[in-house]
Structure formats: structure tokens, C-alpha cells
PDB file of C-alpha atoms in Angstrom:
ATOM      1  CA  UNK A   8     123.232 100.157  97.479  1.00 89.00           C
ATOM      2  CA  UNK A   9     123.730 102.058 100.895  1.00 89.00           C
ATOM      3  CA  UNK A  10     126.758 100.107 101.741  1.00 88.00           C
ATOM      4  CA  UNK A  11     128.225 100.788  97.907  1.00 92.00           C
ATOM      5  CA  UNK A  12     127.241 104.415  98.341  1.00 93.00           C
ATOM      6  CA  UNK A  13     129.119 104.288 101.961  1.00 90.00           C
ATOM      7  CA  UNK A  14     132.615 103.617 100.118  1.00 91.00           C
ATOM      8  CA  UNK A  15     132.783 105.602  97.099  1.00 93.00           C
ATOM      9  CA  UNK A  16     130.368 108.269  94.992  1.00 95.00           C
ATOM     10  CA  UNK A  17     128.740 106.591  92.144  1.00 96.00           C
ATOM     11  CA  UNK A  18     126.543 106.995  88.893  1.00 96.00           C
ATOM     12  CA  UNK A  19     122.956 105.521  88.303  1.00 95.00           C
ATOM     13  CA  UNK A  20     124.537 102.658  86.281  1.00 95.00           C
ATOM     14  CA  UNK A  21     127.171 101.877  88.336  1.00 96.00           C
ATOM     15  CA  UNK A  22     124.566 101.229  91.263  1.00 96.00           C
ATOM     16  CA  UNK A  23     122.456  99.380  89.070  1.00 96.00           C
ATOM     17  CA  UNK A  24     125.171  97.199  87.759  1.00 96.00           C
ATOM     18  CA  UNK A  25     126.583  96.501  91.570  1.00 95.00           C
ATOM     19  CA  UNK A  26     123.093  95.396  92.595  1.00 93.00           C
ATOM     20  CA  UNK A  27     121.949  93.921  89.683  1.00 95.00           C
ATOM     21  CA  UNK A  28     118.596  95.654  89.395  1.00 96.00           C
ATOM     22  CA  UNK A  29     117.904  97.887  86.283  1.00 96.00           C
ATOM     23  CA  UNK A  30     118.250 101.362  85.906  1.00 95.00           C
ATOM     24  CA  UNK A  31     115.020 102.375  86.033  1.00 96.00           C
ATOM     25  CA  UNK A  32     114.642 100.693  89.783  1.00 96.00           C
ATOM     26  CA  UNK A  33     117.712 101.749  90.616  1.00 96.00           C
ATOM     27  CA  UNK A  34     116.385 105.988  89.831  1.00 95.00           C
ATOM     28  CA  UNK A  35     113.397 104.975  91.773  1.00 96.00           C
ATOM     29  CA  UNK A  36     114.837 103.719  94.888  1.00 94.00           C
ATOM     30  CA  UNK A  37     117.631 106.739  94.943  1.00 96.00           C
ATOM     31  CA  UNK A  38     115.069 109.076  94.529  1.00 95.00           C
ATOM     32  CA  UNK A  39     113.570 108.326  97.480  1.00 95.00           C
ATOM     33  CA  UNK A  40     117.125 108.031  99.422  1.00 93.00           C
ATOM     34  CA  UNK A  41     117.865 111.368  98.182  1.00 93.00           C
ATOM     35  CA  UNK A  42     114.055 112.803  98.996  1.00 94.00           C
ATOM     36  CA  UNK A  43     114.393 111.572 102.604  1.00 92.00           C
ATOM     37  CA  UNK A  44     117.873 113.577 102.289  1.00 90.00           C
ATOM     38  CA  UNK A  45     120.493 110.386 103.138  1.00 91.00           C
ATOM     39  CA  UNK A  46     121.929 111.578  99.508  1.00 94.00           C
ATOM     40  CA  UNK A  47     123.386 114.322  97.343  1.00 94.00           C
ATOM     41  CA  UNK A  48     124.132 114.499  93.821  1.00 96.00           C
ATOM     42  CA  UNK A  49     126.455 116.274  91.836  1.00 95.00           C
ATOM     43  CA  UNK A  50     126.756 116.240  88.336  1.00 94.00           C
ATOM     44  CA  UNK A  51     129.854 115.257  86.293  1.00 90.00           C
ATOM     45  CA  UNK A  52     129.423 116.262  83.119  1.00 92.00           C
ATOM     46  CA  UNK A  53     126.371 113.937  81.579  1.00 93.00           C
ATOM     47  CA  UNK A  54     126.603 111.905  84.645  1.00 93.00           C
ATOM     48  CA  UNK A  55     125.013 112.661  87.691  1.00 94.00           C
ATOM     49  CA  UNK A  56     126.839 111.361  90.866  1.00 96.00           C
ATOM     50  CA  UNK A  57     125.352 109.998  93.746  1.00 97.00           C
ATOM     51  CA  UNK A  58     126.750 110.063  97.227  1.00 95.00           C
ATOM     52  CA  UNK A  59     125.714 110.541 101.209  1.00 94.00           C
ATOM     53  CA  UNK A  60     124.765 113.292 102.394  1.00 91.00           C
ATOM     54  CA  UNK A  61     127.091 113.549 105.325  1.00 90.00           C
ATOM     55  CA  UNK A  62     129.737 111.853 106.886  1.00 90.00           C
ATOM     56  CA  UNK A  63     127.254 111.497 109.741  1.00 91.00           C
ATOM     57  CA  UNK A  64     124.710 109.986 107.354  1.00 88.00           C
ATOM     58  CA  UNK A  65     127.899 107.491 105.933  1.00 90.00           C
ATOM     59  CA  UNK A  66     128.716 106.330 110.091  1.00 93.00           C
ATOM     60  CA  UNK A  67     124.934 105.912 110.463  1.00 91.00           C
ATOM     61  CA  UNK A  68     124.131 104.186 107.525  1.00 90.00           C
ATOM     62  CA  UNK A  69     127.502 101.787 108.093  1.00 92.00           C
ATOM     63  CA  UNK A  70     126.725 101.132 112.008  1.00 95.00           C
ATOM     64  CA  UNK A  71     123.339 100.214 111.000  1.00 94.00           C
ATOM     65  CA  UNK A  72     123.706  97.602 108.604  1.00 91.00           C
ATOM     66  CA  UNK A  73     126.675  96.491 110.693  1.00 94.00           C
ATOM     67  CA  UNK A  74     124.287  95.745 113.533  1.00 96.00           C
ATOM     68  CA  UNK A  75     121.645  93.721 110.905  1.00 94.00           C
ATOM     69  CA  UNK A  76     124.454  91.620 109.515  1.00 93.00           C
ATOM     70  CA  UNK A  77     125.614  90.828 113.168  1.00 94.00           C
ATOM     71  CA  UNK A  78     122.007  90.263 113.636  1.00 94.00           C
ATOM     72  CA  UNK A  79     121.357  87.860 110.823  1.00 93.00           C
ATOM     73  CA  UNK A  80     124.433  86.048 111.767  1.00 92.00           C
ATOM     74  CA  UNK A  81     123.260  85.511 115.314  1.00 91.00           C
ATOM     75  CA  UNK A  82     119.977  84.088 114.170  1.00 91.00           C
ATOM     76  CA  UNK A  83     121.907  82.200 111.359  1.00 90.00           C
ATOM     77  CA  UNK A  84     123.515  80.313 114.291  1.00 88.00           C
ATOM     78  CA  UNK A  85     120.600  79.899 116.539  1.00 87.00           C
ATOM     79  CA  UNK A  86     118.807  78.211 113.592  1.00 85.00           C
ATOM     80  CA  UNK A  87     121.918  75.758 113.533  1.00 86.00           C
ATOM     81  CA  UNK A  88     121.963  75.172 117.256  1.00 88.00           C
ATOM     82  CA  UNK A  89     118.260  74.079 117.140  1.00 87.00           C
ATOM     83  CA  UNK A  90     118.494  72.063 113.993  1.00 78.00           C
TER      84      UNK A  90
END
């Protein structure tokens, strides 16, 4: 959701769609993005649009799951190594 969120501004059911979860868990979990103040909305006629806060929240949010995907590749080969 963070990573969608990183590229473009999107609705409620577009995030819900991309991450397959319904809406109703997808309002729950932006709610609390948006609470801890990593996102803004804007509304869009009937839609409300969700994006970051801040390009410095976008860099953040992209360097950090950067770093767990490098991460979880690094163990990924460990695991192989040892098997």
C-alpha cells in the first residue's frame, strides 16, 4: 500500500483493489497511516484521494522498504546456501 501510495495518489478502492484486501480494511489501515501523519487526503469530487504527506515522507517510506526487500533477499540466499 505504501509503495503504491509512493508512485501515484490514489482512492480507497483503488488501494483495496491493488492489495487485494477489502475496503473496509483498506479505510482502517489508512486511517491509521494518515493519523500517524505519513498521509494526506484531498477530495475529488465523491472520491477522496489518498497520498504522502511529503516528499520526505515518499524518500523515507521508499528507502525503507528498499532496505527490507534487500534484506529478505539476503536471508532468501543464506537459507539457500545452508540448504
Amino acid at each position: 500500500m505504501l509503495w503504491a501510495l509512493c508512485e501515484d495518489d490514489l482512492t480507497l478502492s483503488e488501494l483495496a483493489q491493488l492489495i487485494g484486501v477489502s475496503p473496509t480494511v483498506a479505510s482502517q489501515l489508512l486511517s491509521r497511516l494518515r493519523t500517524a501523519g505519513v498521509l494526506q487526503t484531498n477530495k475529488s469530487g465523491r472520491h477522496v484521494i489518498y497520498s504522502m504527506h511529503d516528499e520526505l515522507s515518499r524518500q523515507f517510506i521508499r528507502q525503507t522498504l528498499d532496505f527490507a526487500a534487500h534484506r529478505l533477499a539476503l536471508q532468501e540466499s543464506v537459507a539457500e546456501q545452508l540448504h
